Coordinates of C-alpha atoms and ligand atoms in Angstrom, one line a residue:
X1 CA -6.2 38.3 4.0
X2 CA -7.2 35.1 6.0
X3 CA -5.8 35.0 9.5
X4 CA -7.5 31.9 10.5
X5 CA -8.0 28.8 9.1
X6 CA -10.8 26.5 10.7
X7 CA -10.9 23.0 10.6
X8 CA -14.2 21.0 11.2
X9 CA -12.5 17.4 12.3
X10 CA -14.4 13.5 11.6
X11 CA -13.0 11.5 14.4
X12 CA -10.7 11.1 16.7
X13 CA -9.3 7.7 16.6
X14 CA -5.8 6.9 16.6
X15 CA -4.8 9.3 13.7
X16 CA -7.6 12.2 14.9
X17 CA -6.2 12.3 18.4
X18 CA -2.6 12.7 17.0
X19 CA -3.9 15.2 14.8
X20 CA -4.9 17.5 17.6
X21 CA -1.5 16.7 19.3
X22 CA 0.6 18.1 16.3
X23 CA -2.2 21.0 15.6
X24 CA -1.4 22.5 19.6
X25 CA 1.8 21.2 20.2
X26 CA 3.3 22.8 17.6
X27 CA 0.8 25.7 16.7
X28 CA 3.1 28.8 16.6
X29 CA 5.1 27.2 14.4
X30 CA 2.8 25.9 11.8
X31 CA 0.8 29.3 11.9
X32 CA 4.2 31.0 11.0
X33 CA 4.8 28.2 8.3
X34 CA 1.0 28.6 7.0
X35 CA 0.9 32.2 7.2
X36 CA -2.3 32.1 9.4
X37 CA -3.5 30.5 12.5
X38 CA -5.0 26.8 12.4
X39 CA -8.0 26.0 14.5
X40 CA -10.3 23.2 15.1
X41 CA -13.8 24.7 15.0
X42 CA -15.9 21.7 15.7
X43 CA -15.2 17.3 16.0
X44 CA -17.8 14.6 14.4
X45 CA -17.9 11.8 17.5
X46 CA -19.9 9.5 17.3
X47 CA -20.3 9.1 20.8
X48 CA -21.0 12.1 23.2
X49 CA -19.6 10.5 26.2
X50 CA -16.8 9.2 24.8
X51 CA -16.0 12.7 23.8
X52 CA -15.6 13.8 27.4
X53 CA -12.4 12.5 27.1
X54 CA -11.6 16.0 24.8
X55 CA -12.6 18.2 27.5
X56 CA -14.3 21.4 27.6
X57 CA -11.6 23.0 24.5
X58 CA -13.3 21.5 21.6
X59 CA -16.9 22.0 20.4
X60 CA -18.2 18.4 19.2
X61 CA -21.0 17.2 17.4
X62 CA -22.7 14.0 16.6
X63 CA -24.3 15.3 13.2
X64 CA -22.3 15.8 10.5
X65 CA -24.5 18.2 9.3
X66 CA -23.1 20.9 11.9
X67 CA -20.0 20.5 10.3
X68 CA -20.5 20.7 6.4
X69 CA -22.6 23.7 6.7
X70 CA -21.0 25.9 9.4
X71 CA -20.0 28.5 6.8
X72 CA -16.8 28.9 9.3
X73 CA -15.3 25.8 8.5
X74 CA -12.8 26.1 5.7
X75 CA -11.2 22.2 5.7
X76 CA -12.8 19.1 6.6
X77 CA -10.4 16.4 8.2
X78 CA -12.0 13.1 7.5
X79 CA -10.5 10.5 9.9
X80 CA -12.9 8.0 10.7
X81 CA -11.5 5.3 8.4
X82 CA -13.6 2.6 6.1
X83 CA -15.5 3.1 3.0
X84 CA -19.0 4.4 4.3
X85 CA -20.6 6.8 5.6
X86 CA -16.7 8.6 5.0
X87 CA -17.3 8.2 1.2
X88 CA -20.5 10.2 1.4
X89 CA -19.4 13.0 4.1
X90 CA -16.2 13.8 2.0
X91 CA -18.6 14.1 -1.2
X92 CA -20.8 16.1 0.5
X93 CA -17.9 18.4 2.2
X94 CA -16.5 19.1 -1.6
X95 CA -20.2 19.6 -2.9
X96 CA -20.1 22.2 0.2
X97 CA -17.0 23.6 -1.2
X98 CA -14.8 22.6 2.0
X99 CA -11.5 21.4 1.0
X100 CA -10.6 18.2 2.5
X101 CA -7.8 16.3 3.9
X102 CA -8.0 12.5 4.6
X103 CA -6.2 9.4 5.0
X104 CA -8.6 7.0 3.8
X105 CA -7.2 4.6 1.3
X106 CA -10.6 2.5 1.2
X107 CA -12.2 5.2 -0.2
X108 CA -9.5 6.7 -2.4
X109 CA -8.8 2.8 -4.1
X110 CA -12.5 2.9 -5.1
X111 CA -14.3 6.0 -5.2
X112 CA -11.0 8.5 -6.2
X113 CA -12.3 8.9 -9.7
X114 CA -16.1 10.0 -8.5
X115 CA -14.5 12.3 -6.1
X116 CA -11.5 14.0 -7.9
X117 CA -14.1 15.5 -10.1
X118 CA -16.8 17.0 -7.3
X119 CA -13.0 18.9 -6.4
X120 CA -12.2 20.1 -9.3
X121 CA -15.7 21.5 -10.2
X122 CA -16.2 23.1 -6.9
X123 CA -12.6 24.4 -7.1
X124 CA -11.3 22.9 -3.7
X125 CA -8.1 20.8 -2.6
X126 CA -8.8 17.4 -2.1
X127 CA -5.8 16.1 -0.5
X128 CA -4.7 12.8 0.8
X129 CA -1.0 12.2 2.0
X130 CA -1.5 10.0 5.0
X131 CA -3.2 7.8 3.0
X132 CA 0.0 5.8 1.8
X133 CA 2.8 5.2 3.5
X134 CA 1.6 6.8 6.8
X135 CA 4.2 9.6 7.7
X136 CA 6.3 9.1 4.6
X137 CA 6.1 11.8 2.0
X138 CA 5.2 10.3 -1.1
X139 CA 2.5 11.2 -2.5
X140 CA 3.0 14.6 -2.8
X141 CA 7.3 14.0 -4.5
X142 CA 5.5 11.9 -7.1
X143 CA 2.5 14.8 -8.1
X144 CA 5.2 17.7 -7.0
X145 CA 9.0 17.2 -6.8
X146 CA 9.0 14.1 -9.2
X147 CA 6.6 15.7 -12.1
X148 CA 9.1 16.7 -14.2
X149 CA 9.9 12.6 -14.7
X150 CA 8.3 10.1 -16.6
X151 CA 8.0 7.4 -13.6
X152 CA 8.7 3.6 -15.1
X153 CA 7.8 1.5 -11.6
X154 CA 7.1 2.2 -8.1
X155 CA 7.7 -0.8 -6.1
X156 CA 6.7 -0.4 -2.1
X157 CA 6.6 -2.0 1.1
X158 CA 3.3 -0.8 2.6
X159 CA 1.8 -2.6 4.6
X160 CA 3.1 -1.9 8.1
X161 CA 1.6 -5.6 9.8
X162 CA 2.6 -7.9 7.4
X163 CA 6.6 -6.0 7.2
X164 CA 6.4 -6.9 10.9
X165 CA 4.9 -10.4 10.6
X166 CA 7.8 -11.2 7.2
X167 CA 10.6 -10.0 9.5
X168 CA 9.5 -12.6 12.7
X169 CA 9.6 -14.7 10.5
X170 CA 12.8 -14.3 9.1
X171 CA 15.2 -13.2 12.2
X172 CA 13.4 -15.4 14.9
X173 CA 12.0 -18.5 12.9
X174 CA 8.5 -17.9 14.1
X175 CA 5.7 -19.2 12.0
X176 CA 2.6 -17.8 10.6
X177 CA 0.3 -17.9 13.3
X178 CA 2.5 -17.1 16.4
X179 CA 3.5 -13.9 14.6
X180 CA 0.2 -12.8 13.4
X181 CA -1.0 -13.3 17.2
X182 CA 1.8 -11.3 18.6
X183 CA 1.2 -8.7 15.5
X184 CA -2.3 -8.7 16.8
X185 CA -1.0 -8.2 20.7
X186 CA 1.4 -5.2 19.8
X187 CA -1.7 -3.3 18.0
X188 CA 0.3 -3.8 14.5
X189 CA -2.8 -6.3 13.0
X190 CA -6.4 -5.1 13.4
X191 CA -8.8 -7.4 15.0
X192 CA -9.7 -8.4 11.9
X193 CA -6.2 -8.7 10.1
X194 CA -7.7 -10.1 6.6
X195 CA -7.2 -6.7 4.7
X196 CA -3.5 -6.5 5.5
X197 CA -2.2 -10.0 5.4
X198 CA -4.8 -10.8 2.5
X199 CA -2.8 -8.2 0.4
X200 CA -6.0 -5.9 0.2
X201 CA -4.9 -2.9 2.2
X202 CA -1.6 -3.2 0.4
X203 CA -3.7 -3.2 -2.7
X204 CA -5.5 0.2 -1.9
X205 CA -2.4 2.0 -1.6
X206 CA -1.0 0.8 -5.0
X207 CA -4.1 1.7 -7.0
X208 CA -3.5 5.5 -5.6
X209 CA 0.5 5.2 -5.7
X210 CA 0.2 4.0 -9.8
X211 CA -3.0 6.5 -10.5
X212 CA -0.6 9.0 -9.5
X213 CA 2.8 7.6 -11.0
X214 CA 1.6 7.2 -14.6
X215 CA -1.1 9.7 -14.6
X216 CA -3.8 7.6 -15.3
X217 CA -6.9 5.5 -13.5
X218 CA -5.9 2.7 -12.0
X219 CA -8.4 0.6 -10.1
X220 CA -8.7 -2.5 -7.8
X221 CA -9.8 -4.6 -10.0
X222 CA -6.4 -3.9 -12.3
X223 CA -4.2 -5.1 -9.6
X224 CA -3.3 -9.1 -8.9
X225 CA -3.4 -9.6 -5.5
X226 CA -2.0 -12.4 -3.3
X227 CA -1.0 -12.2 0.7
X228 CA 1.2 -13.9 3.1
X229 CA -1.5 -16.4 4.5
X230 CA -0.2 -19.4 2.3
X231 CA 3.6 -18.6 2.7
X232 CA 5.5 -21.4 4.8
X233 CA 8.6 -20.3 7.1
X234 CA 10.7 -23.0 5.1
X235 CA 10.5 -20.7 1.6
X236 CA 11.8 -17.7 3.9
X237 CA 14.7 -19.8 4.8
X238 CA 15.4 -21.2 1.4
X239 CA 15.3 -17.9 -0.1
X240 CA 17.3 -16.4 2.6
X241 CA 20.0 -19.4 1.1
X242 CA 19.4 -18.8 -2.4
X243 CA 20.6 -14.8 -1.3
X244 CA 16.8 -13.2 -1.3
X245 CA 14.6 -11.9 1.4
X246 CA 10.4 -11.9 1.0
X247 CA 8.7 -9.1 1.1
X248 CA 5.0 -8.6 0.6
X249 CA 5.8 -6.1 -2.3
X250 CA 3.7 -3.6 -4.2
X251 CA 4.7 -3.4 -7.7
X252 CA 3.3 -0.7 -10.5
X253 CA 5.6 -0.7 -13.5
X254 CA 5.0 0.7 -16.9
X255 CA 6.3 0.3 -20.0
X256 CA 5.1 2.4 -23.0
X257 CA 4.5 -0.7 -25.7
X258 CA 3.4 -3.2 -23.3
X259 CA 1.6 -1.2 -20.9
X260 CA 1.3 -0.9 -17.0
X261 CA 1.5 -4.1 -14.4
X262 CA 0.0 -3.4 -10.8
X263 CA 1.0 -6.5 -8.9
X264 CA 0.4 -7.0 -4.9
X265 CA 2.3 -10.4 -3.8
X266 CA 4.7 -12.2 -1.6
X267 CA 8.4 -10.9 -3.8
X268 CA 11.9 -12.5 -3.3
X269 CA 14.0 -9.5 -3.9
X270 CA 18.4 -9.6 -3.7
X271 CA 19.3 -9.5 -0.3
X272 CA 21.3 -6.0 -1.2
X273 CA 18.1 -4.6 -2.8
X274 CA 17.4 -1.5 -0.9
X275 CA 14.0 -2.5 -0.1
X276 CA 15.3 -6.0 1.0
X277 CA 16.5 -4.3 4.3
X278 CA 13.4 -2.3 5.3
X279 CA 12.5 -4.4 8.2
X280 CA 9.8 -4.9 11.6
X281 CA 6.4 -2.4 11.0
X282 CA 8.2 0.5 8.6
X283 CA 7.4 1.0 5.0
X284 CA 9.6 2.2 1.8
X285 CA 8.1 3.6 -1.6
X286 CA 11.5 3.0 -4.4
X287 CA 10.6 5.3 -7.2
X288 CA 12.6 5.1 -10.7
X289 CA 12.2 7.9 -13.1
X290 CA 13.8 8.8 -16.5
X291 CA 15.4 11.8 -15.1
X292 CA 15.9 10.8 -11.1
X293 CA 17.0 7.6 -11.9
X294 CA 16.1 5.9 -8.6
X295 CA 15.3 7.1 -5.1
X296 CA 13.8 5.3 -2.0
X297 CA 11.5 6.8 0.5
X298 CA 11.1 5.0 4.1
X299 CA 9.7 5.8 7.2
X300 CA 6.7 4.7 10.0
X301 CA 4.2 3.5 7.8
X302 CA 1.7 3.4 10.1
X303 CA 0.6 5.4 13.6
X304 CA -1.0 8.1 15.5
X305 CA 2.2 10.6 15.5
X306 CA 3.4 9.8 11.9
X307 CA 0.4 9.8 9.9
X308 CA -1.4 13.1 11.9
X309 CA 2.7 14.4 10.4
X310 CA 1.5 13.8 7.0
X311 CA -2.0 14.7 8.0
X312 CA -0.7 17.9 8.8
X313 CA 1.2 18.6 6.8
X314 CA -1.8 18.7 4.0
X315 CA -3.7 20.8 5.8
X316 CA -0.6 23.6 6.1
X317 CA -0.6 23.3 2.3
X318 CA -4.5 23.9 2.2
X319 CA -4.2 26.8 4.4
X320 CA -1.1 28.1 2.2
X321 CA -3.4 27.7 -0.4
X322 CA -6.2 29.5 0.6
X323 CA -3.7 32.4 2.0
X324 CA -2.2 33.1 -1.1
X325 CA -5.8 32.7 -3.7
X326 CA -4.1 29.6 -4.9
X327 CA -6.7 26.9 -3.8
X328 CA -7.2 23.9 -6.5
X329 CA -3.8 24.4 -7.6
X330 CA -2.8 20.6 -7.9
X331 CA -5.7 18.4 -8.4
X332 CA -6.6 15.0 -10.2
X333 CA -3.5 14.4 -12.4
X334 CA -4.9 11.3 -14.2
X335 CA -5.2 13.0 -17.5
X336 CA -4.0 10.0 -19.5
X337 CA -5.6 6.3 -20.8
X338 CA -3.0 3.9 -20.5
X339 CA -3.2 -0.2 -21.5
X340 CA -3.0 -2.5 -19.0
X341 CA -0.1 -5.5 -19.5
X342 CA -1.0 -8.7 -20.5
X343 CA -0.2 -11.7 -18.8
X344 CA 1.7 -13.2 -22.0
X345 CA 3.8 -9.6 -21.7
X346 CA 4.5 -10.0 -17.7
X347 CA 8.3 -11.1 -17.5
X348 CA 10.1 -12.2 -14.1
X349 CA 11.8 -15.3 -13.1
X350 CA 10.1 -17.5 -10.5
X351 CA 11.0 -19.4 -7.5
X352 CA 9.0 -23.1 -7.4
X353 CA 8.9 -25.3 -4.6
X354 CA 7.9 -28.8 -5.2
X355 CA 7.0 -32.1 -3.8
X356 CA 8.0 -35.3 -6.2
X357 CA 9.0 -39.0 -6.2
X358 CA 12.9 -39.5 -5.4
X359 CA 13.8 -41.7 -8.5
X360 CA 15.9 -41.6 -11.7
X361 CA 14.0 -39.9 -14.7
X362 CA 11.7 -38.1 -12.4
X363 CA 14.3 -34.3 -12.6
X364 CA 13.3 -35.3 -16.2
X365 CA 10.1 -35.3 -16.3
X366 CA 10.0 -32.2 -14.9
X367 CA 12.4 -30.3 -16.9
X368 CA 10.6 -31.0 -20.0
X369 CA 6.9 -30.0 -18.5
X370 CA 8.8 -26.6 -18.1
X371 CA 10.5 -26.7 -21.5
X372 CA 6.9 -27.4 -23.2
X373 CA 6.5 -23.8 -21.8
X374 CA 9.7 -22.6 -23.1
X375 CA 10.6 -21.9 -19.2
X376 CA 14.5 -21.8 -18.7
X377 CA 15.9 -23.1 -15.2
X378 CA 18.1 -21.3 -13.4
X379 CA 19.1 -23.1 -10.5
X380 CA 17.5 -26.4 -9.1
X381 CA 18.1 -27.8 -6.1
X382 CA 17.3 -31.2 -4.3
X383 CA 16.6 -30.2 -0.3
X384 CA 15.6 -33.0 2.1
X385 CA 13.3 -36.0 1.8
X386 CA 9.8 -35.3 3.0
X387 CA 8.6 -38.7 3.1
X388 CA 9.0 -42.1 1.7
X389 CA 10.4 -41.5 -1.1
X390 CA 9.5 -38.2 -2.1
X391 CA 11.7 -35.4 -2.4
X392 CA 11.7 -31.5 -1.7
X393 CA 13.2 -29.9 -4.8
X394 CA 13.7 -26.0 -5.0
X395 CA 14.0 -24.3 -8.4
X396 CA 14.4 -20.5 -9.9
X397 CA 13.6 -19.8 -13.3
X398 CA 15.2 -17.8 -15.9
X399 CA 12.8 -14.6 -16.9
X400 CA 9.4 -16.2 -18.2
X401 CA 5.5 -14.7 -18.8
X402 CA 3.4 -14.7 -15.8
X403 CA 1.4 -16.9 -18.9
X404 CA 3.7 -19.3 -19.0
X405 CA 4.3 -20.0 -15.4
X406 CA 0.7 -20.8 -14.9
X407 CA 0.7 -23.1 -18.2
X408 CA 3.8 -24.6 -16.6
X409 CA 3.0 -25.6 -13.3
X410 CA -0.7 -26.7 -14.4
X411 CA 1.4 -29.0 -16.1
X412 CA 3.4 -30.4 -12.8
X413 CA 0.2 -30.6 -11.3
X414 CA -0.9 -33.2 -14.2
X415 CA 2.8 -35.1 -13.6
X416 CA 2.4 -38.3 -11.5
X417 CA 5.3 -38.1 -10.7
X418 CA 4.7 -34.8 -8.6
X419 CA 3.0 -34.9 -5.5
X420 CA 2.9 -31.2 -4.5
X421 CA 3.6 -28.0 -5.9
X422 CA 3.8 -26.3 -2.8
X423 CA 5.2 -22.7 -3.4
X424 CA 5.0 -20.3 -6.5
X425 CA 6.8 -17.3 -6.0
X426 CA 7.7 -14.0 -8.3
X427 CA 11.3 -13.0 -7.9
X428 CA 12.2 -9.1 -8.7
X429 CA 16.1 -9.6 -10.2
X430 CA 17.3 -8.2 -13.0
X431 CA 20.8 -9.6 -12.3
X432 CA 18.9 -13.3 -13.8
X433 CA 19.0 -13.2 -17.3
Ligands
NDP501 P1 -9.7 4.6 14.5 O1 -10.6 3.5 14.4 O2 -8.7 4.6 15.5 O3 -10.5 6.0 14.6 C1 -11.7 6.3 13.9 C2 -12.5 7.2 14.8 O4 -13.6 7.6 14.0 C3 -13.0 6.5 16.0 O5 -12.9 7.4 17.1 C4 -14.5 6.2 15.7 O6 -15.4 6.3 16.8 C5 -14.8 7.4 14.8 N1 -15.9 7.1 13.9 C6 -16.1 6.0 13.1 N2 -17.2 6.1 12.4 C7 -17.8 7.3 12.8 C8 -18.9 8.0 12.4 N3 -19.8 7.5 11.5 N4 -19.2 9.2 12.9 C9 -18.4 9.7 13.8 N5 -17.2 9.1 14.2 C10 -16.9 7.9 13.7 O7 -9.0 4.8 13.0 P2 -7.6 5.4 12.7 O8 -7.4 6.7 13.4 O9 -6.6 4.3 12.9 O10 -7.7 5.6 11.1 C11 -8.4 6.7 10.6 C12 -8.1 6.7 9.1 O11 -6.7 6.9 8.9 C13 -8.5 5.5 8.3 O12 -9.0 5.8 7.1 C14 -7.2 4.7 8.2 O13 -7.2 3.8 7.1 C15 -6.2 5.8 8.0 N6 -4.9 5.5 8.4 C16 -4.6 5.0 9.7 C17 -3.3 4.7 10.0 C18 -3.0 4.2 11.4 O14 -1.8 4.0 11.7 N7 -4.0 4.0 12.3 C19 -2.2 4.9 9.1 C20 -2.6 5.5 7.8 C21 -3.9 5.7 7.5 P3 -15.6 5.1 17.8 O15 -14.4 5.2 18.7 O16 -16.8 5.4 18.5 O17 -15.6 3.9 17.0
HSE502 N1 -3.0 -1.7 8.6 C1 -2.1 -0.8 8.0 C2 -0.7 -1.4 8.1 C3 -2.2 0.6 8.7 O1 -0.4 -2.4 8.7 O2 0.2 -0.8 7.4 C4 -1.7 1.7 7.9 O3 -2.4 1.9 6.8

């Protein structure tokens, strides 16, 4: 039986170095909870000198080929982020049988379905919970605890920056680019922020949250993607008076005649939605499923300690594994080939803020643009004047196709009578009928 289970470790950034943390600071424990002792046999730097810092306990390496064919090394930790050369050392690790851990969502979003198979054919465990969510389990409740279900949506905050930026927004009035610098100040934004406030790191995490969910491919090209770069601190407020908060939401929902929907935008959800209150730089997955009915997960999305948790936490499992000859147990479960929804299909109601001339027959005008769509409105309110003569006017449809809305407002657009439609945003209530 194995007593030791060796770890050959890429990187140690700010998830590696927590990763080594958690592995001695806690090391009787998880070698009573593995059922053998976890080592770190050898670290991929990619600068000697910097590696200094590690002192004399760890061996490191600046050739990755030390690591991937040291027959000693049992799991490789990948955890030096981005798409290459990590895409191409975690290939090569499963070609080299090594099971592998990581928690890159770059290369899971795009190369998950070429390297799911290289696991399964060398009969490894390929696992990946830090990837969403940071320390929040959720990845392994949907493949595990949540099998048993046939999931119908999974709708998640996770994007750790932009949550923070949102929040700024709402509770201290602070616009766009105050809060993105002080996001960037506190270490929340990267120096180059476009990924999360563009939606795209947001994105990533959907195409593995809905791959898993519904058991079936999804990829990034499948998912509609806007950020938070265009959103204006008056639409927080007015939704925040209409009774709805905004939060950059991921949405995967399926639906067995009209097919799956993978949506990454700026959402106004009910003030009392669960999600609504999940505030500053955490994250929260809400999961419905036929049996569960619903349940929320929520934690630190994001972070050295929390994600090397989940980090961790995998590479117990692949040490349980290979304890107890059980290695490749749970591997790609995208078995399925599902239809995407059309756009014609998409239903939601809408919130539209506009710009148009304050005179008589101009509220007409508009209504019946929207009624050549067959779009119902809800509410419609007149808010301040925002020039001569031209008003602000605030509006929430009834349920309409995401079709129709475009049709719609490419019609205001046409209007003369409309100067700006400034705002389009989806609303997530089912309490509008
Ligand atoms: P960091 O940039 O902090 O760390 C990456 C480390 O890898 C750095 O030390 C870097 O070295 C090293 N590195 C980069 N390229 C190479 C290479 N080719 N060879 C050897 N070493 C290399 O990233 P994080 O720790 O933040 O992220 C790691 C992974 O975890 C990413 O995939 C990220 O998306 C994911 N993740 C991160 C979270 C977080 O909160 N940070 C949360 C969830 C997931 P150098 O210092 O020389 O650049
Ligand atoms: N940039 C990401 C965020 C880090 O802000 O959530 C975790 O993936």
């Amino acid at each position: 039986m194995k007593d030791c289970v060796n770890i050959g470790l890429l990187g140690v950034g700010t998830v590696g170095s927590g990763v080594l943390h958690v592995l001695e600071g806690n090391a009787a424990e998880i070698a009573k909870k593995a059922g053998c002792k976890i080592e770190i046999k050898k670290i991929l730097v990619r600068n000697k000198q910097k590696a200094a810092q590690l002192g004399k306990k760890y061996a490191v390496t600046d050739n990755f080929e030390d690591i991937v064919n040291d027959p000693d090394i049992d799991i490789i930790v990948e955890l030096i982020g981005r798409e290459h050369p990590a895409k191409e050392y975690i290939a090569s690790a499963l070609e080299h049988g090594k099971n592998v851990v990581t928690a890159n969502k770059d290369v899971l979003a795009k190369y998950g379905k070429e390297l799911f198979p290289l696991a399964e054919t060398h009969n490894v465990d390929f696992m990946f919970e830090g990837a969403v969510g940071g320390g929040i389990p959720i990845i392994r409740p949907l493949k595990s605890c949540l099998a048993a279900n046939r999931i119908t949506s999974v709708m998640g905050i996770v994007n750790g920056t932009t949550n923070y930026m949102l929040t700024k927004m709402l509770h201290d009035s602070m616009d766009y680019d105050d809060v993105l610098r002080e996001a960037q100040e506190k270490g929340y934004a990267e120096s180059d922020p476009t990924a999360d406030v563009g939606g795209l790191d947001a994105a990533r995490k959907l195409v593995i949250l809905a791959s898993i969910a519904f058991n079936t491919r999804i990829s990034l090209d499948d998912v509609m993607v806007s950020g938070i770069e265009t959103l204006k601190l008056c639409d927080i407020d007015y939704a925040k008076e209409l009774g709805y908060t905004i939060k950059l939401l991921a949405v995967a929902k399926h639906d067995d005649e009209k097919g799956i929907t993978v949506c990454v935008r700026p959402t106004m959800l009910p003030t009392s939605h669960p999600l609504a209150g999940v505030n500053d730089v955490y994250n929260a997955v809400f999961v419905e499923g036929d049996a569960l009915g619903q349940a929320m997960f929520m934690g630190r999305g994001a972070g050295s300690l929390p994600t090397a948790s989940a980090v961790c936490g995998d590479i117990i499992d692949v040490a349980r594994n290979m304890v107890h000859k059980s290695t490749g147990r749970i591997n790609c479960t995208c078995f399925d080939e599902k239809k995407l929804c059309r756009l014609e299909d998409m239903l939601s109601p809408f919130y539209i803020r506009l710009h148009a001339e304050d005179r008589p027959g101009v509220l007409a005008a508009i209504a019946a643009a929207f009624a050549a769509q067959n779009v119902g409105i809800k509410t419609l309110i007149q808010k301040q004047s925002v020039g001569d003569k031209v008003a602000e006017l605030v509006l929430i449809t009834y349920h309409v196709s995401e079709l129709a809305m475009q049709l719609a407002v490419q019609t205001l657009k046409g209007l003369p009578v409309v100067k700006d439609v400034c705002s389009v945003i989806h609303v997530e209530d089912d309490s509008v009928e």
